[in-house]
PDB file of C-alpha atoms in Angstrom:
ATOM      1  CA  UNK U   5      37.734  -6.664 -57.765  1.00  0.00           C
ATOM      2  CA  UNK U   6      37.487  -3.182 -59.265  1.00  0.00           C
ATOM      3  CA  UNK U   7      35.282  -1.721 -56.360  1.00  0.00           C
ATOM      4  CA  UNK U   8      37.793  -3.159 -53.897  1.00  0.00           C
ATOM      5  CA  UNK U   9      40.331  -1.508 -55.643  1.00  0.00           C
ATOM      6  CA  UNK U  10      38.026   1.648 -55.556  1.00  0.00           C
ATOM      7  CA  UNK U  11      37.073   1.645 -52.263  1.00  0.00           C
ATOM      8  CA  UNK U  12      40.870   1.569 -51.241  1.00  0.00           C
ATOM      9  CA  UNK U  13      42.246   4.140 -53.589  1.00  0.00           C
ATOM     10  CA  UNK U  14      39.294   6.159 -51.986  1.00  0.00           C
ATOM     11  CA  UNK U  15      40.573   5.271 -48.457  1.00  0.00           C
ATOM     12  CA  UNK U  16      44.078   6.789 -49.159  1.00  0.00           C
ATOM     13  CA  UNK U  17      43.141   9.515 -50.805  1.00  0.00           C
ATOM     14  CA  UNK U  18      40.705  10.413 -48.431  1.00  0.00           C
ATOM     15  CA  UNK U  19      43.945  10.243 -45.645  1.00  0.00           C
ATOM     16  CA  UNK U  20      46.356  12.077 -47.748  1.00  0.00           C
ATOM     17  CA  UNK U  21      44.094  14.678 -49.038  1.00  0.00           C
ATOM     18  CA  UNK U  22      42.023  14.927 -52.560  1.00  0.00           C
ATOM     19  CA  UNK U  23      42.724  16.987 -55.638  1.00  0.00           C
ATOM     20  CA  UNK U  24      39.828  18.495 -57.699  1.00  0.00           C
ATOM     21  CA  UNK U  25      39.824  15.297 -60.386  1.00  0.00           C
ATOM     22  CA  UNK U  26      40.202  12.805 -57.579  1.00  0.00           C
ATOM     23  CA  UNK U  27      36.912  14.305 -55.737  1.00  0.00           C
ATOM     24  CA  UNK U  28      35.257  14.399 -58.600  1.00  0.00           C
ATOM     25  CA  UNK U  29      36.071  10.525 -59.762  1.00  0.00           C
ATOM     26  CA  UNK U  30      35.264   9.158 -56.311  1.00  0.00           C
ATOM     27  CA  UNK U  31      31.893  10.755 -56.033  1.00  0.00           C
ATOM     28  CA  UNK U  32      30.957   9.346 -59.668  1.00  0.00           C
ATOM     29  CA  UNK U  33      32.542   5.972 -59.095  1.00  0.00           C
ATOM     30  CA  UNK U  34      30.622   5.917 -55.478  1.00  0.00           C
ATOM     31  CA  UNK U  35      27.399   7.649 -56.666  1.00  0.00           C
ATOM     32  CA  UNK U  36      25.358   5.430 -54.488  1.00  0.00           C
ATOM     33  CA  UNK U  37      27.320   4.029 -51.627  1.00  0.00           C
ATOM     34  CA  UNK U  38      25.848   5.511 -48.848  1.00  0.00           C
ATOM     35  CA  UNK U  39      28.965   3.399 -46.469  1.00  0.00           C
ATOM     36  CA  UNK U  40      32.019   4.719 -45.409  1.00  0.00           C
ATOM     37  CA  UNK U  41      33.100   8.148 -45.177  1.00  0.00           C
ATOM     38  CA  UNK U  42      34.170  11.146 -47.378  1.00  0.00           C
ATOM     39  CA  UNK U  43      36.950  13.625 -46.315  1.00  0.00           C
ATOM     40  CA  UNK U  44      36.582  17.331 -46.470  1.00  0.00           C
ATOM     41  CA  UNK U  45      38.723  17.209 -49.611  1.00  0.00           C
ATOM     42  CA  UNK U  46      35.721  15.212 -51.545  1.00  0.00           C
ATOM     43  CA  UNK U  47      32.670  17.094 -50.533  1.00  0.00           C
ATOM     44  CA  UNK U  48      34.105  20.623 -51.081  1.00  0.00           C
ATOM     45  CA  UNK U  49      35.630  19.504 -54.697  1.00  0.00           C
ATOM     46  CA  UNK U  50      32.326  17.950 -55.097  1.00  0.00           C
ATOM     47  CA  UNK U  51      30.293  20.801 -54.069  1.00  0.00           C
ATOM     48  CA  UNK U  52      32.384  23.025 -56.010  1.00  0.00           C
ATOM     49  CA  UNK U  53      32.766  21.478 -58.884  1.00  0.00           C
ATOM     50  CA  UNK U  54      28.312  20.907 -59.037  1.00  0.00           C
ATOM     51  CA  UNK U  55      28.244  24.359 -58.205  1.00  0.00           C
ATOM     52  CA  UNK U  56      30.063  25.735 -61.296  1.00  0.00           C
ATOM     53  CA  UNK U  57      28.735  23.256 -63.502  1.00  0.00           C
ATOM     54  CA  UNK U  58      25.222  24.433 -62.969  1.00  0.00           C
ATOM     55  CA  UNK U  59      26.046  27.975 -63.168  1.00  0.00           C
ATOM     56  CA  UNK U  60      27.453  27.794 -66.171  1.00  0.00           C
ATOM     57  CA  UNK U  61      24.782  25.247 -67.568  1.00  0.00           C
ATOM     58  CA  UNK U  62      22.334  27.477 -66.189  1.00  0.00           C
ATOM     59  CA  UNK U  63      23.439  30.379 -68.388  1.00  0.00           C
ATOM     60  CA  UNK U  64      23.537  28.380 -71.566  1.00  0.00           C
ATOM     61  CA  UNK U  65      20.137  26.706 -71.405  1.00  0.00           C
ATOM     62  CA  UNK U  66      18.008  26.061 -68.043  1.00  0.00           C
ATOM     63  CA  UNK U  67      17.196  22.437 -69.239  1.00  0.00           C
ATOM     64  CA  UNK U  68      20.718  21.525 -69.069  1.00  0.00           C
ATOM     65  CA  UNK U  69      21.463  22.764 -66.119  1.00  0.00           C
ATOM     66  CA  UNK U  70      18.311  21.147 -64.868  1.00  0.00           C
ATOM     67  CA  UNK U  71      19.561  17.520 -66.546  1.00  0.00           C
ATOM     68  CA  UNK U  72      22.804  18.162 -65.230  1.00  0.00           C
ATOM     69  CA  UNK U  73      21.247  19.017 -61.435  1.00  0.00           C
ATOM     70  CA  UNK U  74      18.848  15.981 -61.818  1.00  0.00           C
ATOM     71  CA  UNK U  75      22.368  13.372 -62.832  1.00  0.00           C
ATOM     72  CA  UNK U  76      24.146  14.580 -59.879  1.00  0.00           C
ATOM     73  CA  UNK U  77      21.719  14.617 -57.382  1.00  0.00           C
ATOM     74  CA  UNK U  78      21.838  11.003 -56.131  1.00  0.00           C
ATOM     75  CA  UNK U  79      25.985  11.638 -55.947  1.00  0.00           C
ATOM     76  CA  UNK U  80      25.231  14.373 -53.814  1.00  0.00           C
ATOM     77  CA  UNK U  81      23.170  13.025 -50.952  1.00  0.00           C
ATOM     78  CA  UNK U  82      25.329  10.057 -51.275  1.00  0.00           C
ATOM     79  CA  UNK U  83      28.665  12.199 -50.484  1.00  0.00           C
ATOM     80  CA  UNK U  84      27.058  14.295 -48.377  1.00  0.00           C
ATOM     81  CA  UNK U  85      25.889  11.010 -45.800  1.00  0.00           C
ATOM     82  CA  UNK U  86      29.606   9.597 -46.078  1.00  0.00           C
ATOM     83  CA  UNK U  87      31.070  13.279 -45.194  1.00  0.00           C
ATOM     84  CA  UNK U  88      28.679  12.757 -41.841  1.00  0.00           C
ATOM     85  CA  UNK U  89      29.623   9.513 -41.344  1.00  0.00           C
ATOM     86  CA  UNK U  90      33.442  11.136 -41.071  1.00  0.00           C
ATOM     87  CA  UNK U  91      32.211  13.311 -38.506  1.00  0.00           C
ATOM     88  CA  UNK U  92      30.361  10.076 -36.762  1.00  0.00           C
ATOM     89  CA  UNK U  93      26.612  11.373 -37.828  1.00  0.00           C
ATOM     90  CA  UNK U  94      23.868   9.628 -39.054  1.00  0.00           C
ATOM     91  CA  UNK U  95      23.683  10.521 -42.781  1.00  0.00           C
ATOM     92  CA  UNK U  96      19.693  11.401 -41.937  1.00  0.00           C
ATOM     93  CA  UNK U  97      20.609  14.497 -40.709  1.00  0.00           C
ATOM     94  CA  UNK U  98      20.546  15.295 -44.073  1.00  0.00           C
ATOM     95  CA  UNK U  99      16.942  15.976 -43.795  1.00  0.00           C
ATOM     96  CA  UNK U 100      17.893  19.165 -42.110  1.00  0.00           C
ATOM     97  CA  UNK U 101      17.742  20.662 -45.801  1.00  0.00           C
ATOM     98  CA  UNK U 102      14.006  21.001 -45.127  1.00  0.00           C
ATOM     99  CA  UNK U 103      14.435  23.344 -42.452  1.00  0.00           C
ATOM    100  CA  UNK U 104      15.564  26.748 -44.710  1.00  0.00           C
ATOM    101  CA  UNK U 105      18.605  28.775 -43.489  1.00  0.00           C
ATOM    102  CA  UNK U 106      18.826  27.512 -40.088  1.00  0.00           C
ATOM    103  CA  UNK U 107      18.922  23.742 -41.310  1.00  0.00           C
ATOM    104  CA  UNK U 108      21.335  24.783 -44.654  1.00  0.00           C
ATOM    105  CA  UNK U 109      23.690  26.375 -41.908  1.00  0.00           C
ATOM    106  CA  UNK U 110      24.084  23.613 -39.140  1.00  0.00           C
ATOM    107  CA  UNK U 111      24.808  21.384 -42.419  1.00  0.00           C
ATOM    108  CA  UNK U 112      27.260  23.905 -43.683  1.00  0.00           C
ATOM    109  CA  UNK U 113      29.032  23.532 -40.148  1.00  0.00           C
ATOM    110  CA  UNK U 114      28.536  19.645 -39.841  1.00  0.00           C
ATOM    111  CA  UNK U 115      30.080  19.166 -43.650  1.00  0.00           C
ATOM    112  CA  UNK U 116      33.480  21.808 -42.554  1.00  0.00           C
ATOM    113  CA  UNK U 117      34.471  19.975 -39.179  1.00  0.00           C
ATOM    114  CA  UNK U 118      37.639  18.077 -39.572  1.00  0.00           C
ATOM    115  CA  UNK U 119      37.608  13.938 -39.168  1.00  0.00           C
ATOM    116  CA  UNK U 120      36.820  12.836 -36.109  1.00  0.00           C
ATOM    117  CA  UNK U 121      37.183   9.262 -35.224  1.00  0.00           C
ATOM    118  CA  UNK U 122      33.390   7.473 -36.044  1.00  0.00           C
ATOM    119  CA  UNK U 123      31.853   4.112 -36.392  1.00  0.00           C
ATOM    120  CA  UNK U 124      31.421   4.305 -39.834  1.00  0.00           C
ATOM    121  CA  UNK U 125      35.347   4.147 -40.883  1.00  0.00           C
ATOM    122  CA  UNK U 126      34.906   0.257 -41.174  1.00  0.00           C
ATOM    123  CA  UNK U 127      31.954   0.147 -42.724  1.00  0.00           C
ATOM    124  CA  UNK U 128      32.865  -0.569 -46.213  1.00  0.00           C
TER     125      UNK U 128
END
């Protein structure tokens, strides 16, 4: 009942726009649901908000940051194959993270294109 509840407050959000907090809930509460889709909104707050984390873990003690890096890593891939799926690609094109700067930038683009409509939308 809860992860239907979830799922839907996701779903609206993810129409209306996130906020920072919002992002960051939905990627914990979803931190391996590879279904569905994520809006802009909750990849950038998510990126962000792993980015600035590790940073600052990173300055206090490299093990943190390397605890925190290894907790969020499953979120990551998972938000980063339902922000494809809003853009109607396969979340395996996440293997382009192999392929250094050219790869990291065709990702970069994929991840900032706006919704388009996709086959994944009812795949909840």
């Amino acid at each position: 009942m809860a992860d239907n509840r979830d799922s839907d407050l996701g779903r609206a959000k993810a129409v209306s726009g996130m906020n920072f907090i919002d992002a960051i809930q939905a990627c914990f509460v979803n931190y391996a649901k590879f279904k569905g889709c994520a809006s802009r909104a909750e990849f950038w707050w998510w990126f962000v908000f792993t980015l600035v984390v590790t940073a600052t873990l990173r300055a206090l003690s490299y093990n943190l940051a390397a605890v925190f890096s290894f907790a969020t890593f499953l979120p990551s891939i998972a938000v980063t194959a339902r922000r494809l799926h809003d853009i109607d690609r396969s979340g395996w094109w996440q293997l382009l993270y192999f392929f250094p700067v050219i790869g990291w930038m065709v990702l970069i683009f994929f991840c900032a294109e706006p919704t388009q409509p996709n086959r994944y939308a009812q795949e909840i």
